[in-house]
């Protein structure tokens, strides 16, 4: 029986399966454990860590965890974990690919349509009592079916977005690490730029001022990847000064975005609080996979989904 720390309460019953075999502590709060609380657990004998994308698991934390044998993250993205430092210690890191692909692609489409067809702006007008009558030229947006959609990162989620927007009748171009068109060309050609790349040294700040200026005043940016792929201040200026038509974000930098953050005063912006995988079904399946990964890591058998 190993000591395990689960950094948030998970939906479904997966953690019960972990607790049937191991000694499990689940962090009870809505907010994540502080770095000190996490370090204290890991320094104090935890062998199995089931963490969230909000828990930084850097080399220093891994070095301070003498008994740690397996890490499992409740996410597909692993940018919060030093995979190499874990591998050096022989610690396998599990993650949850595939299961959230379609759910995350659905959310990207929802955001795309929301910003292009001005749904949150219209909702706000109705609630503010500003729906005076049907008006020929109020709250006009742009059509997805007429658009060229530029997908940055044609991995699992990017491909699922491609299938969806092609179903809408849109033309698709893409740019990837090793295939597709140069990102500069994509930014110039696309009416909608949707980001599906991982956060790496190469993609951090990819959408900066120069990139946003390459997009046109009728173009939209959708980010459901990771917040730091986009330069937040440059995006604020792009929206305020009309370099682009609008943006829809499921991820931000910083994350969470404080309610008084200057970005939120920019026009034509839709923001969701990192809901990409947030359906009942998908989050329960992610919990199962995360627990399966941790159980395998602690048993010394191959993880169903290993990231390092
Ligand atoms: C992930 O799993 O990395 C997603 O961002 C969660 O929504």
PDB file of C-alpha atoms and ligand atoms in Angstrom:
ATOM      1  CA  UNK A   1       0.000   0.000   0.000  1.00  0.00           C
ATOM      2  CA  UNK A   2       1.440   3.351  -1.105  1.00  0.00           C
ATOM      3  CA  UNK A   3       0.726   6.868   0.144  1.00  0.00           C
ATOM      4  CA  UNK A   4      -1.055   8.924  -2.507  1.00  0.00           C
ATOM      5  CA  UNK A   5      -1.986  12.579  -2.687  1.00  0.00           C
ATOM      6  CA  UNK A   6      -4.808  13.713  -4.969  1.00  0.00           C
ATOM      7  CA  UNK A   7      -4.728  17.490  -5.323  1.00  0.00           C
ATOM      8  CA  UNK A   8      -8.484  18.019  -5.839  1.00  0.00           C
ATOM      9  CA  UNK A   9     -11.669  16.105  -5.465  1.00  0.00           C
ATOM     10  CA  UNK A  10     -12.528  14.412  -8.806  1.00  0.00           C
ATOM     11  CA  UNK A  11     -15.932  13.644 -10.330  1.00  0.00           C
ATOM     12  CA  UNK A  12     -17.114  10.038 -10.426  1.00  0.00           C
ATOM     13  CA  UNK A  13     -15.885   7.121  -8.360  1.00  0.00           C
ATOM     14  CA  UNK A  14     -12.392   6.603  -9.786  1.00  0.00           C
ATOM     15  CA  UNK A  15     -10.609   7.775  -6.641  1.00  0.00           C
ATOM     16  CA  UNK A  16     -12.479   5.079  -4.673  1.00  0.00           C
ATOM     17  CA  UNK A  17     -10.617   2.499  -6.788  1.00  0.00           C
ATOM     18  CA  UNK A  18      -7.332   4.145  -5.834  1.00  0.00           C
ATOM     19  CA  UNK A  19      -8.353   4.202  -2.171  1.00  0.00           C
ATOM     20  CA  UNK A  20      -9.232   0.483  -2.309  1.00  0.00           C
ATOM     21  CA  UNK A  21      -5.540  -0.300  -2.900  1.00  0.00           C
ATOM     22  CA  UNK A  22      -3.658   2.619  -1.383  1.00  0.00           C
ATOM     23  CA  UNK A  23      -3.711   5.202   1.402  1.00  0.00           C
ATOM     24  CA  UNK A  24      -5.202   8.287  -0.227  1.00  0.00           C
ATOM     25  CA  UNK A  25      -5.410  11.904   0.871  1.00  0.00           C
ATOM     26  CA  UNK A  26      -7.623  14.140  -1.281  1.00  0.00           C
ATOM     27  CA  UNK A  27      -7.101  17.919  -1.009  1.00  0.00           C
ATOM     28  CA  UNK A  28     -10.571  19.083   0.034  1.00  0.00           C
ATOM     29  CA  UNK A  29     -10.629  22.716  -1.080  1.00  0.00           C
ATOM     30  CA  UNK A  30     -11.924  24.398  -4.230  1.00  0.00           C
ATOM     31  CA  UNK A  31      -8.568  26.168  -4.597  1.00  0.00           C
ATOM     32  CA  UNK A  32      -5.461  24.049  -5.245  1.00  0.00           C
ATOM     33  CA  UNK A  33      -2.926  23.263  -2.517  1.00  0.00           C
ATOM     34  CA  UNK A  34      -0.333  26.020  -2.137  1.00  0.00           C
ATOM     35  CA  UNK A  35       3.198  25.194  -3.346  1.00  0.00           C
ATOM     36  CA  UNK A  36       4.183  24.824   0.336  1.00  0.00           C
ATOM     37  CA  UNK A  37       1.319  22.410   1.059  1.00  0.00           C
ATOM     38  CA  UNK A  38       2.219  20.346  -2.017  1.00  0.00           C
ATOM     39  CA  UNK A  39       5.906  20.321  -1.074  1.00  0.00           C
ATOM     40  CA  UNK A  40       5.083  19.309   2.486  1.00  0.00           C
ATOM     41  CA  UNK A  41       3.060  16.283   1.252  1.00  0.00           C
ATOM     42  CA  UNK A  42       5.736  15.219  -1.215  1.00  0.00           C
ATOM     43  CA  UNK A  43       8.566  15.646   1.289  1.00  0.00           C
ATOM     44  CA  UNK A  44       6.550  13.653   3.814  1.00  0.00           C
ATOM     45  CA  UNK A  45       6.417  10.284   2.123  1.00  0.00           C
ATOM     46  CA  UNK A  46       3.939  10.574  -0.773  1.00  0.00           C
ATOM     47  CA  UNK A  47       4.688   7.931  -3.416  1.00  0.00           C
ATOM     48  CA  UNK A  48       1.856   8.562  -5.856  1.00  0.00           C
ATOM     49  CA  UNK A  49       0.775  12.058  -6.929  1.00  0.00           C
ATOM     50  CA  UNK A  50      -2.442  12.672  -8.852  1.00  0.00           C
ATOM     51  CA  UNK A  51      -2.243  16.350  -9.796  1.00  0.00           C
ATOM     52  CA  UNK A  52      -4.125  18.942 -11.876  1.00  0.00           C
ATOM     53  CA  UNK A  53      -2.923  21.322 -14.571  1.00  0.00           C
ATOM     54  CA  UNK A  54      -2.954  24.013 -11.865  1.00  0.00           C
ATOM     55  CA  UNK A  55      -0.223  22.290  -9.810  1.00  0.00           C
ATOM     56  CA  UNK A  56       3.338  23.231 -10.821  1.00  0.00           C
ATOM     57  CA  UNK A  57       5.457  20.085 -10.514  1.00  0.00           C
ATOM     58  CA  UNK A  58       8.931  21.402 -11.276  1.00  0.00           C
ATOM     59  CA  UNK A  59      12.363  19.841 -10.908  1.00  0.00           C
ATOM     60  CA  UNK A  60      12.766  21.380  -7.440  1.00  0.00           C
ATOM     61  CA  UNK A  61       9.553  19.792  -6.183  1.00  0.00           C
ATOM     62  CA  UNK A  62      10.507  16.422  -7.651  1.00  0.00           C
ATOM     63  CA  UNK A  63      13.936  16.680  -6.004  1.00  0.00           C
ATOM     64  CA  UNK A  64      12.197  17.377  -2.687  1.00  0.00           C
ATOM     65  CA  UNK A  65      10.033  14.235  -2.990  1.00  0.00           C
ATOM     66  CA  UNK A  66      12.281  11.347  -1.959  1.00  0.00           C
ATOM     67  CA  UNK A  67       9.591   8.666  -2.074  1.00  0.00           C
ATOM     68  CA  UNK A  68       7.744   9.773  -5.210  1.00  0.00           C
ATOM     69  CA  UNK A  69       7.353   6.853  -7.665  1.00  0.00           C
ATOM     70  CA  UNK A  70       4.522   7.857  -9.991  1.00  0.00           C
ATOM     71  CA  UNK A  71       2.796  11.047 -11.141  1.00  0.00           C
ATOM     72  CA  UNK A  72      -0.521  11.211 -12.957  1.00  0.00           C
ATOM     73  CA  UNK A  73      -2.016  14.445 -14.209  1.00  0.00           C
ATOM     74  CA  UNK A  74      -5.723  14.958 -14.742  1.00  0.00           C
ATOM     75  CA  UNK A  75      -5.129  16.627 -18.133  1.00  0.00           C
ATOM     76  CA  UNK A  76      -3.692  15.986 -21.542  1.00  0.00           C
ATOM     77  CA  UNK A  77      -1.335  18.978 -21.293  1.00  0.00           C
ATOM     78  CA  UNK A  78       1.807  18.411 -19.256  1.00  0.00           C
ATOM     79  CA  UNK A  79       3.438  21.862 -19.433  1.00  0.00           C
ATOM     80  CA  UNK A  80       3.107  22.242 -15.635  1.00  0.00           C
ATOM     81  CA  UNK A  81       5.324  19.191 -15.027  1.00  0.00           C
ATOM     82  CA  UNK A  82       9.056  18.860 -15.568  1.00  0.00           C
ATOM     83  CA  UNK A  83       8.824  15.604 -17.532  1.00  0.00           C
ATOM     84  CA  UNK A  84      12.587  15.323 -17.984  1.00  0.00           C
ATOM     85  CA  UNK A  85      13.297  15.741 -14.255  1.00  0.00           C
ATOM     86  CA  UNK A  86      10.731  13.033 -13.510  1.00  0.00           C
ATOM     87  CA  UNK A  87      12.215  10.725 -16.156  1.00  0.00           C
ATOM     88  CA  UNK A  88      15.712  11.225 -14.725  1.00  0.00           C
ATOM     89  CA  UNK A  89      14.416   9.895 -11.407  1.00  0.00           C
ATOM     90  CA  UNK A  90      12.654   7.032 -13.219  1.00  0.00           C
ATOM     91  CA  UNK A  91       9.250   8.465 -12.286  1.00  0.00           C
ATOM     92  CA  UNK A  92       6.616   7.821 -14.962  1.00  0.00           C
ATOM     93  CA  UNK A  93       4.168  10.654 -15.643  1.00  0.00           C
ATOM     94  CA  UNK A  94       0.693   9.745 -16.893  1.00  0.00           C
ATOM     95  CA  UNK A  95      -1.763  12.035 -18.673  1.00  0.00           C
ATOM     96  CA  UNK A  96      -5.222  11.795 -20.311  1.00  0.00           C
ATOM     97  CA  UNK A  97      -5.041  12.134 -24.112  1.00  0.00           C
ATOM     98  CA  UNK A  98      -7.767  11.006 -26.575  1.00  0.00           C
ATOM     99  CA  UNK A  99     -10.642  10.944 -24.121  1.00  0.00           C
ATOM    100  CA  UNK A 100     -11.024  14.745 -24.135  1.00  0.00           C
ATOM    101  CA  UNK A 101     -10.357  15.344 -27.838  1.00  0.00           C
ATOM    102  CA  UNK A 102     -13.949  15.618 -29.075  1.00  0.00           C
ATOM    103  CA  UNK A 103     -15.149  17.519 -25.991  1.00  0.00           C
ATOM    104  CA  UNK A 104     -12.338  20.071 -26.334  1.00  0.00           C
ATOM    105  CA  UNK A 105     -13.034  20.475 -30.063  1.00  0.00           C
ATOM    106  CA  UNK A 106     -16.724  21.100 -29.303  1.00  0.00           C
ATOM    107  CA  UNK A 107     -15.729  23.900 -26.939  1.00  0.00           C
ATOM    108  CA  UNK A 108     -13.442  25.469 -29.549  1.00  0.00           C
ATOM    109  CA  UNK A 109     -16.376  25.542 -31.997  1.00  0.00           C
ATOM    110  CA  UNK A 110     -18.707  26.943 -29.347  1.00  0.00           C
ATOM    111  CA  UNK A 111     -16.282  29.788 -28.667  1.00  0.00           C
ATOM    112  CA  UNK A 112     -15.661  30.368 -32.376  1.00  0.00           C
ATOM    113  CA  UNK A 113     -19.367  30.727 -33.088  1.00  0.00           C
ATOM    114  CA  UNK A 114     -19.977  32.730 -29.915  1.00  0.00           C
ATOM    115  CA  UNK A 115     -17.484  35.420 -30.853  1.00  0.00           C
ATOM    116  CA  UNK A 116     -18.190  35.394 -34.610  1.00  0.00           C
ATOM    117  CA  UNK A 117     -21.972  35.628 -34.137  1.00  0.00           C
ATOM    118  CA  UNK A 118     -21.737  37.893 -31.069  1.00  0.00           C
ATOM    119  CA  UNK A 119     -23.830  35.678 -28.814  1.00  0.00           C
ATOM    120  CA  UNK A 120     -22.490  36.930 -25.438  1.00  0.00           C
ATOM    121  CA  UNK A 121     -22.816  40.542 -26.641  1.00  0.00           C
ATOM    122  CA  UNK A 122     -26.426  39.879 -27.654  1.00  0.00           C
ATOM    123  CA  UNK A 123     -27.163  38.117 -24.371  1.00  0.00           C
ATOM    124  CA  UNK A 124     -25.764  41.125 -22.486  1.00  0.00           C
ATOM    125  CA  UNK A 125     -27.984  43.494 -24.502  1.00  0.00           C
ATOM    126  CA  UNK A 126     -31.112  41.470 -23.737  1.00  0.00           C
ATOM    127  CA  UNK A 127     -30.339  41.443 -20.015  1.00  0.00           C
ATOM    128  CA  UNK A 128     -29.580  45.176 -20.035  1.00  0.00           C
ATOM    129  CA  UNK A 129     -32.984  45.958 -21.535  1.00  0.00           C
ATOM    130  CA  UNK A 130     -31.406  47.099 -24.812  1.00  0.00           C
ATOM    131  CA  UNK A 131     -33.383  44.739 -27.088  1.00  0.00           C
ATOM    132  CA  UNK A 132     -35.565  47.554 -28.424  1.00  0.00           C
ATOM    133  CA  UNK A 133     -36.653  45.952 -31.688  1.00  0.00           C
ATOM    134  CA  UNK A 134     -35.345  43.801 -34.561  1.00  0.00           C
ATOM    135  CA  UNK A 135     -32.648  45.909 -36.210  1.00  0.00           C
ATOM    136  CA  UNK A 136     -31.173  45.427 -39.696  1.00  0.00           C
ATOM    137  CA  UNK A 137     -27.626  46.333 -38.799  1.00  0.00           C
ATOM    138  CA  UNK A 138     -27.174  45.625 -35.098  1.00  0.00           C
ATOM    139  CA  UNK A 139     -24.824  42.983 -33.686  1.00  0.00           C
ATOM    140  CA  UNK A 140     -23.672  41.793 -37.082  1.00  0.00           C
ATOM    141  CA  UNK A 141     -20.992  39.136 -37.060  1.00  0.00           C
ATOM    142  CA  UNK A 142     -19.230  36.991 -39.648  1.00  0.00           C
ATOM    143  CA  UNK A 143     -20.144  33.590 -41.092  1.00  0.00           C
ATOM    144  CA  UNK A 144     -18.151  30.509 -40.191  1.00  0.00           C
ATOM    145  CA  UNK A 145     -19.308  28.765 -43.358  1.00  0.00           C
ATOM    146  CA  UNK A 146     -17.686  31.482 -45.518  1.00  0.00           C
ATOM    147  CA  UNK A 147     -14.482  31.573 -43.481  1.00  0.00           C
ATOM    148  CA  UNK A 148     -11.006  30.202 -43.944  1.00  0.00           C
ATOM    149  CA  UNK A 149     -10.092  28.637 -40.607  1.00  0.00           C
ATOM    150  CA  UNK A 150      -6.387  28.448 -39.772  1.00  0.00           C
ATOM    151  CA  UNK A 151      -5.572  25.654 -37.351  1.00  0.00           C
ATOM    152  CA  UNK A 152      -2.261  26.027 -35.520  1.00  0.00           C
ATOM    153  CA  UNK A 153      -1.309  22.518 -34.408  1.00  0.00           C
ATOM    154  CA  UNK A 154      -3.038  19.706 -36.278  1.00  0.00           C
ATOM    155  CA  UNK A 155      -2.760  17.131 -33.505  1.00  0.00           C
ATOM    156  CA  UNK A 156      -5.643  15.181 -32.005  1.00  0.00           C
ATOM    157  CA  UNK A 157      -7.727  18.219 -31.026  1.00  0.00           C
ATOM    158  CA  UNK A 158      -6.735  20.235 -34.114  1.00  0.00           C
ATOM    159  CA  UNK A 159      -7.928  17.394 -36.351  1.00  0.00           C
ATOM    160  CA  UNK A 160     -11.220  17.161 -34.463  1.00  0.00           C
ATOM    161  CA  UNK A 161     -11.707  20.915 -34.972  1.00  0.00           C
ATOM    162  CA  UNK A 162     -10.882  20.474 -38.672  1.00  0.00           C
ATOM    163  CA  UNK A 163     -13.637  17.863 -39.059  1.00  0.00           C
ATOM    164  CA  UNK A 164     -16.133  20.158 -37.372  1.00  0.00           C
ATOM    165  CA  UNK A 165     -15.382  23.348 -39.301  1.00  0.00           C
ATOM    166  CA  UNK A 166     -15.311  21.428 -42.605  1.00  0.00           C
ATOM    167  CA  UNK A 167     -18.791  20.228 -41.653  1.00  0.00           C
ATOM    168  CA  UNK A 168     -19.791  23.883 -41.429  1.00  0.00           C
ATOM    169  CA  UNK A 169     -18.491  24.429 -44.959  1.00  0.00           C
ATOM    170  CA  UNK A 170     -15.402  26.408 -43.973  1.00  0.00           C
ATOM    171  CA  UNK A 171     -12.079  26.130 -45.804  1.00  0.00           C
ATOM    172  CA  UNK A 172      -9.230  24.883 -43.604  1.00  0.00           C
ATOM    173  CA  UNK A 173      -5.520  25.656 -43.667  1.00  0.00           C
ATOM    174  CA  UNK A 174      -3.079  24.561 -41.018  1.00  0.00           C
ATOM    175  CA  UNK A 175       0.360  25.107 -39.644  1.00  0.00           C
ATOM    176  CA  UNK A 176       2.305  22.583 -37.598  1.00  0.00           C
ATOM    177  CA  UNK A 177       5.784  21.936 -36.259  1.00  0.00           C
ATOM    178  CA  UNK A 178       6.650  19.755 -39.232  1.00  0.00           C
ATOM    179  CA  UNK A 179       3.822  20.223 -41.725  1.00  0.00           C
ATOM    180  CA  UNK A 180       1.369  22.719 -43.194  1.00  0.00           C
ATOM    181  CA  UNK A 181       2.083  26.311 -44.121  1.00  0.00           C
ATOM    182  CA  UNK A 182       4.340  28.754 -42.248  1.00  0.00           C
ATOM    183  CA  UNK A 183       2.412  30.311 -39.386  1.00  0.00           C
ATOM    184  CA  UNK A 184       3.008  33.807 -40.849  1.00  0.00           C
ATOM    185  CA  UNK A 185       1.166  32.771 -44.039  1.00  0.00           C
ATOM    186  CA  UNK A 186      -1.645  31.182 -42.034  1.00  0.00           C
ATOM    187  CA  UNK A 187      -2.117  34.376 -40.011  1.00  0.00           C
ATOM    188  CA  UNK A 188      -2.474  36.351 -43.225  1.00  0.00           C
ATOM    189  CA  UNK A 189      -4.820  33.885 -44.970  1.00  0.00           C
ATOM    190  CA  UNK A 190      -7.149  32.830 -42.178  1.00  0.00           C
ATOM    191  CA  UNK A 191     -10.347  34.579 -41.114  1.00  0.00           C
ATOM    192  CA  UNK A 192     -10.267  32.533 -37.898  1.00  0.00           C
ATOM    193  CA  UNK A 193      -7.028  31.443 -36.239  1.00  0.00           C
ATOM    194  CA  UNK A 194      -7.605  28.644 -33.740  1.00  0.00           C
ATOM    195  CA  UNK A 195      -4.754  27.448 -31.519  1.00  0.00           C
ATOM    196  CA  UNK A 196      -4.283  23.749 -30.734  1.00  0.00           C
ATOM    197  CA  UNK A 197      -0.557  23.504 -30.096  1.00  0.00           C
ATOM    198  CA  UNK A 198       1.034  22.483 -26.796  1.00  0.00           C
ATOM    199  CA  UNK A 199       2.802  25.135 -24.718  1.00  0.00           C
ATOM    200  CA  UNK A 200       6.530  24.711 -25.355  1.00  0.00           C
ATOM    201  CA  UNK A 201       9.525  27.040 -25.610  1.00  0.00           C
ATOM    202  CA  UNK A 202       8.719  27.300 -29.329  1.00  0.00           C
ATOM    203  CA  UNK A 203       5.043  28.244 -28.893  1.00  0.00           C
ATOM    204  CA  UNK A 204       5.263  30.532 -25.832  1.00  0.00           C
ATOM    205  CA  UNK A 205       4.339  34.019 -27.109  1.00  0.00           C
ATOM    206  CA  UNK A 206       3.739  32.703 -30.648  1.00  0.00           C
ATOM    207  CA  UNK A 207       0.792  35.078 -31.047  1.00  0.00           C
ATOM    208  CA  UNK A 208       2.546  38.325 -30.250  1.00  0.00           C
ATOM    209  CA  UNK A 209       2.064  41.863 -31.569  1.00  0.00           C
ATOM    210  CA  UNK A 210       3.621  41.047 -34.946  1.00  0.00           C
ATOM    211  CA  UNK A 211       1.393  37.974 -35.338  1.00  0.00           C
ATOM    212  CA  UNK A 212      -1.770  39.870 -34.406  1.00  0.00           C
ATOM    213  CA  UNK A 213      -0.897  42.653 -36.818  1.00  0.00           C
ATOM    214  CA  UNK A 214      -0.629  40.046 -39.611  1.00  0.00           C
ATOM    215  CA  UNK A 215      -4.259  39.082 -39.005  1.00  0.00           C
ATOM    216  CA  UNK A 216      -6.869  41.378 -40.545  1.00  0.00           C
ATOM    217  CA  UNK A 217      -9.506  43.641 -38.967  1.00  0.00           C
ATOM    218  CA  UNK A 218     -12.147  40.995 -39.840  1.00  0.00           C
ATOM    219  CA  UNK A 219     -10.175  38.072 -38.371  1.00  0.00           C
ATOM    220  CA  UNK A 220     -10.795  36.233 -35.107  1.00  0.00           C
ATOM    221  CA  UNK A 221      -8.477  34.490 -32.667  1.00  0.00           C
ATOM    222  CA  UNK A 222      -9.599  31.429 -30.688  1.00  0.00           C
ATOM    223  CA  UNK A 223      -7.316  30.050 -27.978  1.00  0.00           C
ATOM    224  CA  UNK A 224      -8.234  26.778 -26.300  1.00  0.00           C
ATOM    225  CA  UNK A 225      -4.594  25.619 -26.044  1.00  0.00           C
ATOM    226  CA  UNK A 226      -2.643  27.355 -23.273  1.00  0.00           C
ATOM    227  CA  UNK A 227      -2.766  31.010 -22.223  1.00  0.00           C
ATOM    228  CA  UNK A 228       0.939  31.865 -22.648  1.00  0.00           C
ATOM    229  CA  UNK A 229       0.812  30.977 -26.379  1.00  0.00           C
ATOM    230  CA  UNK A 230      -0.739  34.452 -26.723  1.00  0.00           C
ATOM    231  CA  UNK A 231       0.815  37.722 -25.536  1.00  0.00           C
ATOM    232  CA  UNK A 232      -2.030  39.043 -23.373  1.00  0.00           C
ATOM    233  CA  UNK A 233      -1.100  42.726 -23.558  1.00  0.00           C
ATOM    234  CA  UNK A 234      -0.674  42.594 -27.335  1.00  0.00           C
ATOM    235  CA  UNK A 235      -4.104  40.944 -27.602  1.00  0.00           C
ATOM    236  CA  UNK A 236      -5.672  43.691 -25.490  1.00  0.00           C
ATOM    237  CA  UNK A 237      -4.231  46.334 -27.820  1.00  0.00           C
ATOM    238  CA  UNK A 238      -5.251  44.345 -30.905  1.00  0.00           C
ATOM    239  CA  UNK A 239      -8.874  44.334 -29.713  1.00  0.00           C
ATOM    240  CA  UNK A 240      -8.903  47.929 -28.512  1.00  0.00           C
ATOM    241  CA  UNK A 241      -7.286  49.263 -31.693  1.00  0.00           C
ATOM    242  CA  UNK A 242      -9.169  46.967 -34.101  1.00  0.00           C
ATOM    243  CA  UNK A 243      -6.210  45.044 -35.547  1.00  0.00           C
ATOM    244  CA  UNK A 244      -8.516  41.995 -35.307  1.00  0.00           C
ATOM    245  CA  UNK A 245     -12.304  41.610 -35.091  1.00  0.00           C
ATOM    246  CA  UNK A 246     -12.484  39.580 -31.908  1.00  0.00           C
ATOM    247  CA  UNK A 247     -11.069  36.858 -29.719  1.00  0.00           C
ATOM    248  CA  UNK A 248     -12.462  33.920 -27.791  1.00  0.00           C
ATOM    249  CA  UNK A 249     -10.343  32.411 -25.057  1.00  0.00           C
ATOM    250  CA  UNK A 250     -10.719  29.312 -22.933  1.00  0.00           C
ATOM    251  CA  UNK A 251      -7.227  29.797 -21.524  1.00  0.00           C
ATOM    252  CA  UNK A 252      -5.518  33.004 -20.441  1.00  0.00           C
ATOM    253  CA  UNK A 253      -2.241  34.361 -19.136  1.00  0.00           C
ATOM    254  CA  UNK A 254      -2.489  34.842 -16.223  1.00  0.00           C
ATOM    255  CA  UNK A 255      -4.894  32.055 -15.388  1.00  0.00           C
ATOM    256  CA  UNK A 256      -7.260  32.558 -13.707  1.00  0.00           C
ATOM    257  CA  UNK A 257      -7.793  36.018 -15.185  1.00  0.00           C
ATOM    258  CA  UNK A 258      -8.685  38.423 -12.333  1.00  0.00           C
ATOM    259  CA  UNK A 259     -12.061  40.131 -12.799  1.00  0.00           C
ATOM    260  CA  UNK A 260     -10.355  43.546 -12.910  1.00  0.00           C
ATOM    261  CA  UNK A 261      -7.744  42.511 -15.516  1.00  0.00           C
ATOM    262  CA  UNK A 262      -7.391  45.158 -18.300  1.00  0.00           C
ATOM    263  CA  UNK A 263      -7.956  42.494 -20.986  1.00  0.00           C
ATOM    264  CA  UNK A 264     -11.575  42.165 -19.837  1.00  0.00           C
ATOM    265  CA  UNK A 265     -12.248  45.806 -20.770  1.00  0.00           C
ATOM    266  CA  UNK A 266     -11.339  45.116 -24.408  1.00  0.00           C
ATOM    267  CA  UNK A 267     -14.205  44.878 -26.928  1.00  0.00           C
ATOM    268  CA  UNK A 268     -15.306  41.749 -28.822  1.00  0.00           C
ATOM    269  CA  UNK A 269     -13.797  39.342 -26.340  1.00  0.00           C
ATOM    270  CA  UNK A 270     -15.356  36.125 -25.034  1.00  0.00           C
ATOM    271  CA  UNK A 271     -13.652  34.363 -22.132  1.00  0.00           C
ATOM    272  CA  UNK A 272     -14.452  30.962 -20.630  1.00  0.00           C
ATOM    273  CA  UNK A 273     -12.727  29.669 -17.478  1.00  0.00           C
ATOM    274  CA  UNK A 274     -10.745  26.771 -19.034  1.00  0.00           C
ATOM    275  CA  UNK A 275     -13.752  24.576 -19.792  1.00  0.00           C
ATOM    276  CA  UNK A 276     -12.228  22.609 -22.695  1.00  0.00           C
ATOM    277  CA  UNK A 277     -12.760  19.141 -21.218  1.00  0.00           C
ATOM    278  CA  UNK A 278     -15.587  20.119 -18.881  1.00  0.00           C
ATOM    279  CA  UNK A 279     -18.410  17.718 -19.671  1.00  0.00           C
ATOM    280  CA  UNK A 280     -19.721  15.294 -17.034  1.00  0.00           C
ATOM    281  CA  UNK A 281     -18.867  12.288 -19.204  1.00  0.00           C
ATOM    282  CA  UNK A 282     -15.367  13.376 -20.211  1.00  0.00           C
ATOM    283  CA  UNK A 283     -14.260  14.531 -16.780  1.00  0.00           C
ATOM    284  CA  UNK A 284     -15.396  11.195 -15.281  1.00  0.00           C
ATOM    285  CA  UNK A 285     -13.491   9.277 -17.976  1.00  0.00           C
ATOM    286  CA  UNK A 286     -10.427  11.436 -17.382  1.00  0.00           C
ATOM    287  CA  UNK A 287     -10.597  10.521 -13.686  1.00  0.00           C
ATOM    288  CA  UNK A 288     -10.657   6.827 -14.597  1.00  0.00           C
ATOM    289  CA  UNK A 289      -7.631   7.179 -16.859  1.00  0.00           C
ATOM    290  CA  UNK A 290      -5.731   9.289 -14.328  1.00  0.00           C
ATOM    291  CA  UNK A 291      -6.348   6.660 -11.634  1.00  0.00           C
ATOM    292  CA  UNK A 292      -5.420   3.807 -14.017  1.00  0.00           C
ATOM    293  CA  UNK A 293      -2.169   5.624 -14.824  1.00  0.00           C
ATOM    294  CA  UNK A 294      -1.319   6.068 -11.147  1.00  0.00           C
ATOM    295  CA  UNK A 295      -2.220   2.498 -10.219  1.00  0.00           C
ATOM    296  CA  UNK A 296       0.012   1.206 -13.025  1.00  0.00           C
ATOM    297  CA  UNK A 297       2.878   3.517 -12.061  1.00  0.00           C
ATOM    298  CA  UNK A 298       2.733   2.380  -8.434  1.00  0.00           C
ATOM    299  CA  UNK A 299       2.548  -1.279  -9.503  1.00  0.00           C
ATOM    300  CA  UNK A 300       5.607  -0.815 -11.726  1.00  0.00           C
ATOM    301  CA  UNK A 301       3.673  -1.766 -14.876  1.00  0.00           C
ATOM    302  CA  UNK A 302       3.396   0.296 -18.113  1.00  0.00           C
ATOM    303  CA  UNK A 303       1.065   3.277 -17.827  1.00  0.00           C
ATOM    304  CA  UNK A 304      -1.915   3.250 -20.222  1.00  0.00           C
ATOM    305  CA  UNK A 305      -0.941   6.818 -21.204  1.00  0.00           C
ATOM    306  CA  UNK A 306       2.601   7.852 -20.346  1.00  0.00           C
ATOM    307  CA  UNK A 307       3.884  11.337 -21.206  1.00  0.00           C
ATOM    308  CA  UNK A 308       7.620  10.979 -20.451  1.00  0.00           C
TER     309      UNK A 308
HETATM  310  C1  LIG B   1      -5.990  19.600 -20.690  1.00  0.00           C
HETATM  311  O1  LIG B   1      -6.362  18.499 -20.277  1.00  0.00           O
HETATM  312  O2  LIG B   1      -4.803  19.867 -20.861  1.00  0.00           O
HETATM  313  C2  LIG B   1      -7.056  20.590 -20.963  1.00  0.00           C
HETATM  314  O3  LIG B   1      -6.545  21.866 -21.067  1.00  0.00           O
HETATM  315  C3  LIG B   1      -8.141  20.506 -19.911  1.00  0.00           C
HETATM  316  O4  LIG B   1      -9.263  21.223 -20.303  1.00  0.00           O
END
